[in-house]
Short mmCIF file of C-alpha atoms in Angstrom, two decimals:
data_model
loop_
_atom_site.label_atom_id
_atom_site.label_comp_id
_atom_site.label_asym_id
_atom_site.label_seq_id
_atom_site.Cartn_x
_atom_site.Cartn_y
_atom_site.Cartn_z
CA UNK A 1 -51.55 -4.53 -20.19
CA UNK A 2 -47.82 -4.09 -19.80
CA UNK A 3 -48.26 -2.29 -16.52
CA UNK A 4 -50.66 -4.88 -15.29
CA UNK A 5 -48.33 -7.66 -16.42
CA UNK A 6 -45.39 -6.24 -14.49
CA UNK A 7 -47.12 -6.15 -11.10
CA UNK A 8 -46.83 -9.88 -10.32
CA UNK A 9 -43.16 -9.84 -11.34
CA UNK A 10 -42.42 -6.87 -9.09
CA UNK A 11 -44.31 -8.58 -6.28
CA UNK A 12 -42.59 -11.91 -6.62
CA UNK A 13 -39.28 -10.26 -7.52
CA UNK A 14 -39.25 -8.52 -4.13
CA UNK A 15 -39.89 -11.86 -2.43
CA UNK A 16 -37.07 -13.48 -4.39
CA UNK A 17 -34.67 -10.61 -3.51
CA UNK A 18 -35.55 -10.94 0.16
CA UNK A 19 -35.01 -14.69 -0.04
CA UNK A 20 -31.57 -14.16 -1.65
CA UNK A 21 -30.57 -11.71 1.11
CA UNK A 22 -31.70 -14.14 3.81
CA UNK A 23 -29.75 -16.95 2.15
CA UNK A 24 -26.66 -14.74 1.93
CA UNK A 25 -26.90 -13.86 5.60
CA UNK A 26 -27.50 -17.51 6.48
CA UNK A 27 -24.39 -18.69 4.70
CA UNK A 28 -22.23 -15.71 5.69
CA UNK A 29 -23.02 -15.67 9.39
CA UNK A 30 -20.91 -18.68 10.44
CA UNK A 31 -17.86 -17.26 8.66
CA UNK A 32 -18.35 -13.85 10.25
CA UNK A 33 -18.87 -15.51 13.61
CA UNK A 34 -15.54 -17.32 13.21
CA UNK A 35 -13.76 -14.08 12.28
CA UNK A 36 -15.37 -12.23 15.20
CA UNK A 37 -14.41 -15.01 17.61
CA UNK A 38 -10.87 -14.95 16.27
CA UNK A 39 -10.51 -11.18 16.76
CA UNK A 40 -11.99 -11.45 20.26
CA UNK A 41 -9.52 -14.20 21.16
CA UNK A 42 -6.52 -12.28 19.75
CA UNK A 43 -7.61 -9.13 21.59
CA UNK A 44 -8.12 -10.86 24.95
CA UNK A 45 -4.78 -12.65 24.54
CA UNK A 46 -2.93 -9.41 23.75
CA UNK A 47 -4.57 -7.74 26.75
CA UNK A 48 -3.42 -10.59 29.02
CA UNK A 49 0.12 -10.30 27.63
CA UNK A 50 0.10 -6.53 28.22
CA UNK A 51 -1.19 -6.94 31.78
CA UNK A 52 1.41 -9.54 32.77
CA UNK A 53 3.66 -6.65 33.69
CA UNK A 54 2.11 -4.06 35.96
CA UNK A 55 3.41 -0.79 37.39
CA UNK A 56 1.43 -1.02 40.62
CA UNK A 57 3.31 -0.33 43.86
CA UNK A 58 6.37 0.61 41.84
CA UNK A 59 8.00 4.06 41.75
CA UNK A 60 7.06 5.97 38.61
CA UNK A 61 9.82 5.58 35.99
CA UNK A 62 11.57 8.85 35.15
CA UNK A 63 11.97 9.65 31.46
CA UNK A 64 13.63 12.68 29.86
CA UNK A 65 12.47 13.47 26.31
CA UNK A 66 13.69 16.07 23.81
CA UNK A 67 13.29 18.04 21.59
CA UNK A 68 10.77 20.54 20.37
CA UNK A 69 7.04 20.78 19.99
CA UNK A 70 4.35 22.37 17.89
CA UNK A 71 0.61 22.61 17.40
CA UNK A 72 -0.82 20.16 14.89
CA UNK A 73 -3.67 21.32 12.67
CA UNK A 74 -5.26 18.09 11.43
CA UNK A 75 -7.46 18.10 8.33
CA UNK A 76 -8.73 15.79 5.63
CA UNK A 77 -6.10 16.04 2.91
CA UNK A 78 -8.31 15.78 -0.17
CA UNK A 79 -10.81 18.30 1.22
CA UNK A 80 -8.04 20.84 1.83
CA UNK A 81 -6.42 20.35 -1.57
CA UNK A 82 -9.78 20.72 -3.29
CA UNK A 83 -10.69 23.80 -1.26
CA UNK A 84 -7.40 25.55 -2.00
CA UNK A 85 -7.62 24.70 -5.71
CA UNK A 86 -4.61 22.39 -5.83
CA UNK A 87 -5.26 20.09 -8.78
CA UNK A 88 -4.11 16.46 -9.04
CA UNK A 89 -0.85 16.17 -10.96
CA UNK A 90 -0.04 13.78 -13.79
CA UNK A 91 3.53 13.48 -12.52
CA UNK A 92 4.06 12.12 -8.98
CA UNK A 93 7.56 13.14 -7.92
CA UNK A 94 9.70 13.10 -4.79
CA UNK A 95 10.95 16.50 -3.59
CA UNK A 96 13.32 17.00 -0.67
CA UNK A 97 11.49 20.23 0.24
CA UNK A 98 8.60 22.27 -1.17
CA UNK A 99 8.67 25.68 -2.84
CA UNK A 100 5.42 25.91 -4.82
CA UNK A 101 1.99 24.39 -5.47
CA UNK A 102 3.24 22.15 -8.27
CA UNK A 103 5.87 20.53 -6.05
CA UNK A 104 3.31 20.04 -3.27
CA UNK A 105 0.90 18.29 -5.66
CA UNK A 106 3.66 16.09 -7.08
CA UNK A 107 5.06 15.18 -3.67
CA UNK A 108 1.64 14.51 -2.14
CA UNK A 109 0.64 12.24 -5.06
CA UNK A 110 3.94 10.36 -4.76
CA UNK A 111 3.20 9.27 -1.18
CA UNK A 112 -0.62 9.32 -1.24
CA UNK A 113 -1.15 6.51 -3.74
CA UNK A 114 0.93 3.86 -1.88
CA UNK A 115 -0.25 5.23 1.48
CA UNK A 116 3.20 6.06 2.84
CA UNK A 117 3.82 8.57 5.62
CA UNK A 118 5.87 11.64 4.70
CA UNK A 119 6.90 14.97 6.19
CA UNK A 120 8.29 17.92 4.22
CA UNK A 121 9.64 21.38 5.00
CA UNK A 122 8.04 24.20 2.99
CA UNK A 123 10.38 27.03 2.11
CA UNK A 124 7.51 29.13 0.74
CA UNK A 125 6.11 30.73 3.90
CA UNK A 126 3.37 32.56 1.98
CA UNK A 127 2.02 29.33 0.48
CA UNK A 128 2.22 27.62 3.87
CA UNK A 129 0.24 30.44 5.50
CA UNK A 130 -2.41 30.21 2.77
CA UNK A 131 -2.75 26.47 3.38
CA UNK A 132 -3.05 27.00 7.14
CA UNK A 133 -5.75 29.65 6.64
CA UNK A 134 -7.63 27.29 4.34
CA UNK A 135 -7.34 24.51 6.92
CA UNK A 136 -8.63 26.74 9.75
CA UNK A 137 -12.00 27.10 8.00
CA UNK A 138 -12.31 23.48 6.91
CA UNK A 139 -15.16 21.58 8.61
CA UNK A 140 -13.94 18.78 10.85
CA UNK A 141 -10.46 20.20 11.47
CA UNK A 142 -8.81 19.51 14.84
CA UNK A 143 -6.01 21.11 16.85
CA UNK A 144 -3.73 19.04 19.08
CA UNK A 145 -0.37 19.08 20.83
CA UNK A 146 2.21 17.97 18.26
CA UNK A 147 5.86 17.12 17.83
CA UNK A 148 7.60 13.80 18.51
CA UNK A 149 8.82 14.74 21.98
CA UNK A 150 5.53 16.11 23.40
CA UNK A 151 3.51 13.24 21.93
CA UNK A 152 5.86 10.64 23.42
CA UNK A 153 5.92 12.57 26.70
CA UNK A 154 2.12 12.62 26.88
CA UNK A 155 1.88 8.89 26.21
CA UNK A 156 4.52 8.04 28.83
CA UNK A 157 2.88 10.29 31.42
CA UNK A 158 -0.45 8.57 30.71
CA UNK A 159 1.21 5.19 31.13
CA UNK A 160 2.64 6.08 34.56
CA UNK A 161 5.96 7.90 34.04
CA UNK A 162 7.29 11.22 35.33
CA UNK A 163 8.65 13.13 32.33
CA UNK A 164 11.15 15.94 31.72
CA UNK A 165 10.30 17.45 28.32
CA UNK A 166 12.76 19.62 26.41
CA UNK A 167 11.19 22.16 24.06
CA UNK A 168 10.17 25.74 23.43
CA UNK A 169 6.45 26.15 24.06
CA UNK A 170 3.81 28.84 24.54
CA UNK A 171 1.98 29.02 27.87
CA UNK A 172 -1.21 27.82 26.17
CA UNK A 173 0.72 24.74 25.08
CA UNK A 174 2.14 23.90 28.51
CA UNK A 175 -1.24 24.43 30.20
CA UNK A 176 -2.70 21.36 28.45
CA UNK A 177 0.18 19.02 29.31
CA UNK A 178 -0.07 16.39 32.03
CA UNK A 179 0.87 17.37 35.59
CA UNK A 180 3.48 14.61 35.39
CA UNK A 181 5.38 16.51 32.66
CA UNK A 182 7.99 19.13 33.59
CA UNK A 183 9.04 21.43 30.75
CA UNK A 184 12.64 22.52 30.20
CA UNK A 185 12.90 25.28 27.62
CA UNK A 186 12.08 28.86 26.75
CA UNK A 187 8.56 30.25 26.49
CA UNK A 188 7.53 31.63 23.10
CA UNK A 189 4.52 33.74 22.16
CA UNK A 190 3.26 31.61 19.28
CA UNK A 191 4.05 27.92 18.70
CA UNK A 192 4.81 26.67 15.22
CA UNK A 193 1.91 25.08 13.36
CA UNK A 194 2.36 21.78 11.55
CA UNK A 195 -0.27 20.93 8.94
CA UNK A 196 -1.33 17.27 9.10
CA UNK A 197 -3.01 16.08 5.90
CA UNK A 198 -4.79 12.84 6.86
CA UNK A 199 -6.45 10.38 4.48
CA UNK A 200 -8.27 7.04 4.97
CA UNK A 201 -7.82 3.83 3.02
CA UNK A 202 -9.46 4.16 -0.39
CA UNK A 203 -9.42 7.98 -0.45
CA UNK A 204 -9.49 9.38 -4.00
CA UNK A 205 -7.69 12.41 -5.40
CA UNK A 206 -7.99 12.65 -9.14
CA UNK A 207 -6.81 9.35 -10.58
CA UNK A 208 -5.04 8.37 -7.33
CA UNK A 209 -6.49 6.05 -4.68
CA UNK A 210 -4.72 5.54 -1.34
CA UNK A 211 -3.80 1.95 -0.54
CA UNK A 212 -3.88 2.55 3.22
CA UNK A 213 -4.68 5.27 5.72
CA UNK A 214 -1.81 7.63 6.46
CA UNK A 215 -0.78 11.30 6.57
CA UNK A 216 1.34 13.85 4.74
CA UNK A 217 2.83 16.52 7.02
CA UNK A 218 3.89 20.02 5.96
CA UNK A 219 5.68 22.52 8.17
CA UNK A 220 7.57 25.79 7.88
CA UNK A 221 9.06 25.50 11.37
CA UNK A 222 11.36 28.32 12.48
CA UNK A 223 12.06 27.26 16.11
CA UNK A 224 12.41 23.50 16.45
CA UNK A 225 15.32 22.94 14.03
CA UNK A 226 17.65 24.84 16.39
CA UNK A 227 17.14 22.54 19.42
CA UNK A 228 16.93 25.76 21.44
CA UNK A 229 15.89 23.97 24.64
CA UNK A 230 18.99 21.75 24.72
CA UNK A 231 21.01 23.83 27.20
CA UNK A 232 18.22 24.15 29.79
CA UNK A 233 17.26 20.50 29.22
CA UNK A 234 20.86 19.41 29.91
CA UNK A 235 20.95 21.43 33.14
CA UNK A 236 17.70 19.99 34.50
CA UNK A 237 18.74 16.51 33.43
CA UNK A 238 21.38 16.39 36.18
CA UNK A 239 18.91 16.67 39.06
CA UNK A 240 16.10 14.79 37.27
CA UNK A 241 18.17 11.57 37.15
CA UNK A 242 16.16 9.78 34.44
CA UNK A 243 15.90 6.04 33.92
CA UNK A 244 15.61 6.67 30.18
CA UNK A 245 16.62 9.48 27.82
CA UNK A 246 14.65 9.79 24.56
CA UNK A 247 15.63 11.89 21.54
CA UNK A 248 13.20 12.70 18.73
CA UNK A 249 12.12 15.53 16.46
CA UNK A 250 15.44 15.81 14.63
CA UNK A 251 13.68 15.60 11.26
CA UNK A 252 12.92 19.31 11.77
CA UNK A 253 16.57 19.84 10.78
CA UNK A 254 16.12 17.99 7.48
CA UNK A 255 16.50 20.40 4.51
CA UNK A 256 16.25 23.41 6.81
CA UNK A 257 18.25 26.42 5.48
CA UNK A 258 20.98 26.46 8.13
CA UNK A 259 24.16 28.49 7.70
CA UNK A 260 27.22 26.44 6.79
CA UNK A 261 28.30 24.20 9.68
CA UNK A 262 25.38 25.28 11.91
CA UNK A 263 23.51 21.98 11.93
CA UNK A 264 26.67 19.95 12.44
CA UNK A 265 27.55 22.11 15.47
CA UNK A 266 24.08 21.55 16.99
CA UNK A 267 24.26 17.78 16.50
CA UNK A 268 27.79 17.74 17.90
CA UNK A 269 26.48 19.40 21.09
CA UNK A 270 23.69 16.83 21.22
CA UNK A 271 26.21 14.03 20.79
CA UNK A 272 28.22 15.40 23.72
CA UNK A 273 25.06 15.54 25.87
CA UNK A 274 24.29 11.90 25.09
CA UNK A 275 27.85 10.66 25.56
CA UNK A 276 28.24 12.44 28.92
CA UNK A 277 25.10 10.88 30.41
CA UNK A 278 25.45 8.02 32.88
CA UNK A 279 26.14 4.64 31.22
CA UNK A 280 23.29 3.18 33.29
CA UNK A 281 20.73 5.42 31.55
CA UNK A 282 19.09 3.88 28.50
CA UNK A 283 19.09 6.15 25.43
CA UNK A 284 16.39 5.78 22.78
CA UNK A 285 16.45 7.56 19.41
CA UNK A 286 13.14 7.78 17.55
CA UNK A 287 13.71 7.92 13.81
CA UNK A 288 11.53 9.93 11.41
CA UNK A 289 11.22 10.88 7.76
CA UNK A 290 14.74 11.95 6.72
CA UNK A 291 15.47 12.58 3.03
CA UNK A 292 18.69 14.59 3.08
CA UNK A 293 21.80 12.42 2.72
CA UNK A 294 24.01 14.73 4.78
CA UNK A 295 21.75 14.72 7.85
CA UNK A 296 21.70 10.91 7.82
CA UNK A 297 25.51 10.99 7.81
CA UNK A 298 25.48 13.42 10.74
CA UNK A 299 23.01 11.24 12.68
CA UNK A 300 25.18 8.17 12.12
CA UNK A 301 28.16 10.11 13.44
CA UNK A 302 26.75 12.20 16.31
CA UNK A 303 23.55 10.55 17.57
CA UNK A 304 22.98 6.89 16.70
CA UNK A 305 26.30 5.60 18.16
CA UNK A 306 25.21 6.89 21.60
CA UNK A 307 21.76 5.25 21.50
CA UNK A 308 21.24 1.68 22.67
CA UNK A 309 17.60 1.68 21.49
CA UNK A 310 16.11 2.71 18.14
CA UNK A 311 12.46 3.06 17.04
CA UNK A 312 11.19 3.45 13.46
CA UNK A 313 8.51 2.51 10.94
CA UNK A 314 8.56 0.43 7.76
CA UNK A 315 9.72 3.44 5.68
CA UNK A 316 12.50 4.53 8.02
CA UNK A 317 14.03 1.05 8.49
CA UNK A 318 15.18 0.56 4.86
CA UNK A 319 16.18 4.23 4.79
CA UNK A 320 18.55 3.70 7.74
CA UNK A 321 19.84 0.43 6.32
CA UNK A 322 20.63 2.06 2.96
CA UNK A 323 22.58 4.80 4.74
CA UNK A 324 24.51 2.26 6.81
CA UNK A 325 25.49 0.40 3.63
CA UNK A 326 26.59 3.58 1.85
CA UNK A 327 23.70 3.52 -0.63
CA UNK A 328 21.34 6.31 -1.59
CA UNK A 329 18.50 7.05 0.81
CA UNK A 330 15.39 4.92 0.27
CA UNK A 331 12.67 7.56 -0.03
CA UNK A 332 9.71 5.24 -0.63
CA UNK A 333 9.49 1.61 0.48
CA UNK A 334 6.73 -0.99 0.56
CA UNK A 335 4.10 0.43 2.97
CA UNK A 336 2.90 -3.12 3.76
CA UNK A 337 6.07 -5.24 4.00
CA UNK A 338 6.15 -8.92 4.90
CA UNK A 339 7.38 -9.91 8.36
CA UNK A 340 10.36 -11.81 6.92
CA UNK A 341 11.52 -8.75 4.97
CA UNK A 342 11.37 -6.49 8.04
CA UNK A 343 13.14 -9.04 10.28
CA UNK A 344 15.98 -9.47 7.79
CA UNK A 345 16.43 -5.70 7.59
CA UNK A 346 16.35 -5.44 11.40
CA UNK A 347 19.00 -8.16 11.76
CA UNK A 348 21.24 -6.34 9.31
CA UNK A 349 20.87 -2.97 11.07
CA UNK A 350 21.58 -4.69 14.40
CA UNK A 351 24.66 -6.44 12.98
CA UNK A 352 26.16 -3.40 11.24
CA UNK A 353 25.69 -1.01 14.16
CA UNK A 354 27.13 -3.46 16.68
CA UNK A 355 30.09 -4.18 14.40
CA UNK A 356 30.71 -0.43 14.27
CA UNK A 357 30.46 -0.29 18.07
CA UNK A 358 33.11 -3.01 18.42
CA UNK A 359 35.45 -1.18 16.07
CA UNK A 360 34.94 2.19 17.80
CA UNK A 361 35.48 0.62 21.24
CA UNK A 362 38.67 -1.08 20.09
CA UNK A 363 39.96 2.22 18.70
CA UNK A 364 39.17 4.01 21.97
CA UNK A 365 41.03 1.37 23.99
CA UNK A 366 44.01 1.59 21.66
CA UNK A 367 44.12 5.36 22.23
CA UNK A 368 43.65 5.02 25.99
CA UNK A 369 40.33 6.85 25.88
CA UNK A 370 37.00 6.01 27.50
CA UNK A 371 34.55 4.51 25.05
CA UNK A 372 31.44 6.71 24.82
CA UNK A 373 29.56 4.79 22.14
CA UNK A 374 26.95 2.17 23.05
CA UNK A 375 26.06 -1.17 21.54
CA UNK A 376 22.58 -1.39 20.03
CA UNK A 377 20.59 -3.61 22.39
CA UNK A 378 17.02 -2.78 21.38
CA UNK A 379 15.39 -2.24 17.99
CA UNK A 380 11.63 -1.67 17.61
CA UNK A 381 9.94 -1.46 14.21
CA UNK A 382 6.26 -0.56 14.04
CA UNK A 383 4.25 -1.27 10.89
CA UNK A 384 0.57 -1.14 10.06
CA UNK A 385 0.16 -4.93 10.32
CA UNK A 386 2.57 -5.90 13.11
CA UNK A 387 5.10 -4.87 15.76
CA UNK A 388 8.61 -6.37 15.82
CA UNK A 389 11.35 -6.07 18.45
CA UNK A 390 14.93 -7.29 18.70
CA UNK A 391 16.36 -7.14 22.26
CA UNK A 392 19.80 -8.34 23.32
CA UNK A 393 19.64 -11.10 25.93
CA UNK A 394 20.94 -9.95 29.31
CA UNK A 395 20.55 -6.25 28.45
CA UNK A 396 18.74 -3.67 30.59
CA UNK A 397 15.56 -3.99 28.51
CA UNK A 398 13.00 -6.30 30.11
CA UNK A 399 9.49 -7.66 29.46
CA UNK A 400 9.91 -7.78 25.67
CA UNK A 401 6.86 -9.97 25.05
CA UNK A 402 4.53 -7.75 27.09
CA UNK A 403 6.06 -4.58 25.58
CA UNK A 404 5.43 -5.87 22.05
CA UNK A 405 1.81 -6.64 22.97
CA UNK A 406 1.36 -3.17 24.50
CA UNK A 407 2.80 -1.51 21.41
CA UNK A 408 0.35 -3.46 19.26
CA UNK A 409 -2.66 -2.49 21.36
CA UNK A 410 -1.56 1.14 21.51
CA UNK A 411 -1.54 1.29 17.71
CA UNK A 412 -5.26 0.53 17.65
CA UNK A 413 -6.06 2.77 20.61
CA UNK A 414 -4.36 5.78 19.03
CA UNK A 415 -5.59 5.39 15.47
CA UNK A 416 -9.19 4.65 16.56
CA UNK A 417 -9.03 7.43 19.18
CA UNK A 418 -10.28 5.23 22.03
CA UNK A 419 -8.70 3.43 24.97
CA UNK A 420 -11.32 0.70 24.61
CA UNK A 421 -10.63 -1.54 21.63
CA UNK A 422 -13.72 -2.52 19.64
CA UNK A 423 -13.13 -5.72 17.61
CA UNK A 424 -15.95 -4.72 15.25
CA UNK A 425 -13.79 -1.77 14.19
CA UNK A 426 -10.63 -3.81 13.67
CA UNK A 427 -9.16 -6.44 11.39
CA UNK A 428 -6.02 -8.55 11.16
CA UNK A 429 -4.02 -8.06 7.98
CA UNK A 430 -0.90 -9.96 9.05
CA UNK A 431 -0.66 -13.37 7.38
CA UNK A 432 -1.87 -16.46 9.26
CA UNK A 433 1.77 -17.58 9.38
CA UNK A 434 5.05 -15.87 8.59
CA UNK A 435 8.62 -16.85 7.73
CA UNK A 436 11.28 -15.67 10.12
CA UNK A 437 13.54 -14.83 7.17
CA UNK A 438 13.51 -14.58 3.38
CA UNK A 439 16.25 -17.22 3.27
CA UNK A 440 15.15 -20.46 1.68
CA UNK A 441 14.00 -23.10 4.15
CA UNK A 442 13.38 -20.60 6.96
CA UNK A 443 11.03 -21.59 9.75
CA UNK A 444 7.38 -20.54 9.48
CA UNK A 445 5.56 -19.46 12.62
CA UNK A 446 1.75 -19.70 12.73
CA UNK A 447 -0.31 -16.93 14.28
CA UNK A 448 -1.88 -18.52 17.38
CA UNK A 449 -4.94 -16.64 18.57
CA UNK A 450 -4.40 -17.64 22.20
CA UNK A 451 -0.68 -16.69 22.10
CA UNK A 452 -0.47 -14.02 19.39
CA UNK A 453 2.95 -12.64 20.42
CA UNK A 454 5.60 -14.93 18.93
CA UNK A 455 9.04 -14.80 20.61
CA UNK A 456 12.19 -16.81 19.89
CA UNK A 457 15.96 -16.59 20.39
CA UNK A 458 18.69 -16.12 17.80
CA UNK A 459 22.41 -15.53 18.31
CA UNK A 460 22.66 -13.04 21.22
CA UNK A 461 19.17 -11.58 20.99
CA UNK A 462 15.45 -12.34 21.31
CA UNK A 463 12.87 -11.45 18.66
CA UNK A 464 9.19 -10.81 19.37
CA UNK A 465 6.47 -10.21 16.76
CA UNK A 466 2.85 -9.25 17.51
CA UNK A 467 -0.05 -8.69 15.11
CA UNK A 468 -1.85 -5.35 15.14
CA UNK A 469 -5.63 -5.14 15.32
CA UNK A 470 -5.74 -2.60 12.50
CA UNK A 471 -8.33 0.13 13.11
CA UNK A 472 -10.93 0.28 10.34
CA UNK A 473 -12.55 3.56 11.44
CA UNK A 474 -9.54 5.87 11.50
CA UNK A 475 -9.60 8.86 13.82
CA UNK A 476 -5.94 9.89 13.43
CA UNK A 477 -2.74 8.35 12.07
CA UNK A 478 -0.39 11.25 12.89
CA UNK A 479 1.56 10.57 16.08
CA UNK A 480 0.92 6.84 15.81
CA UNK A 481 4.57 5.85 15.76
CA UNK A 482 5.41 8.10 18.70
CA UNK A 483 2.58 6.65 20.80
CA UNK A 484 3.48 3.08 19.88
CA UNK A 485 7.21 3.52 20.58
CA UNK A 486 6.57 5.27 23.88
CA UNK A 487 4.13 2.60 25.06
CA UNK A 488 6.57 -0.16 24.19
CA UNK A 489 9.38 1.53 26.10
CA UNK A 490 7.32 2.03 29.28
CA UNK A 491 7.28 -1.68 30.12
CA UNK A 492 10.99 -2.17 29.36
CA UNK A 493 12.63 0.38 31.68
#
């Protein structure tokens, strides 16, 4: 009887369930249609903004980029940790460098939960080799050309530039580079391997869940910290006559066991190279994950004063600002900051560095010497949700609105692993409107789908902000900042 009594309920229950699903789809469809239309409009508007500036019938820009390079071994982070028996820790901790499994687990957990990018040097070569061997056999692993300089060089060559790349590479490495890239540096038998531990939004490791997709990078690099290609790069630079000089990869020097005074001597030579270049050449420095206080001091002394353009992410911006203000390095910042917060930090970096430039120039004039430092005229910050640029009015940097749009689109293209942007695999996470500052009473700017790049003038500079169509089916986050910065620069030189 009970079985017979349940049949009608099952029958009608299925009908009711189907009816509920149809109703849900009926009521949800208009909202989804609106969201889809909005993404389509933002995408088409960003594409129009990007295409306003073309490179057709124009000589290919010449860009010189240093230093270093490696081979990236990209794996799913949780899969590798599980395979190698590294257990989740109960104590997330920041470590400047890694010596054992416990420190790796603590450091990884520290950055994994908030979804913040990090890169650490591993002193323990045996442990690093064991991790690499484990990664080699992991299903789904990928090998790719790595290092800030080669990644930026590849993007710029793809976007229409001729590139001089400074680094020490194996012949296998150089064989896969674009024909528009000329290498300056020694040939080595085996390139260094960098282990890229990727994770998507919502990944779980023990009790930790990642708030956003990102990566944790480990290396035990023995070549790149020495900038060994710098001499040959400097020699070829003379005849190459670049329109732009880009410096990146200096985080390889962070917490590396140099002899006393060795790193300072290398950065001093780099500073001389930058200061002796033609004043007409733009110099861009791409920041990275620095955690050692002394290297930040060296960068502020030897490198940053000679750069008139800086690129960085939402973690590196407050780190630089803290160093400029004499505070401790900011190791971990909000991985999803508000626009107003980032713009205020950018204004302060811009103000402090240009005040330092004025003081250094005045001192040079008083001593009868030629000023070799440059004012900061371009600052680009790339975040998950948006791109922001500050560019001095009347400076050499042009097409800021289009460059900001291109940077935004490149973020999606790289992370999704496709040149064609699919709105069904993207979402907007930037607010529908944003304040231009955290100061009370600041103007709010609405996100307009038909004109998504917002630009306005302040003091002696222009600010542009563009939303990012955030990729929801992540292919790769590593190298995202390098691709975005390079793409933004291409339209401004």
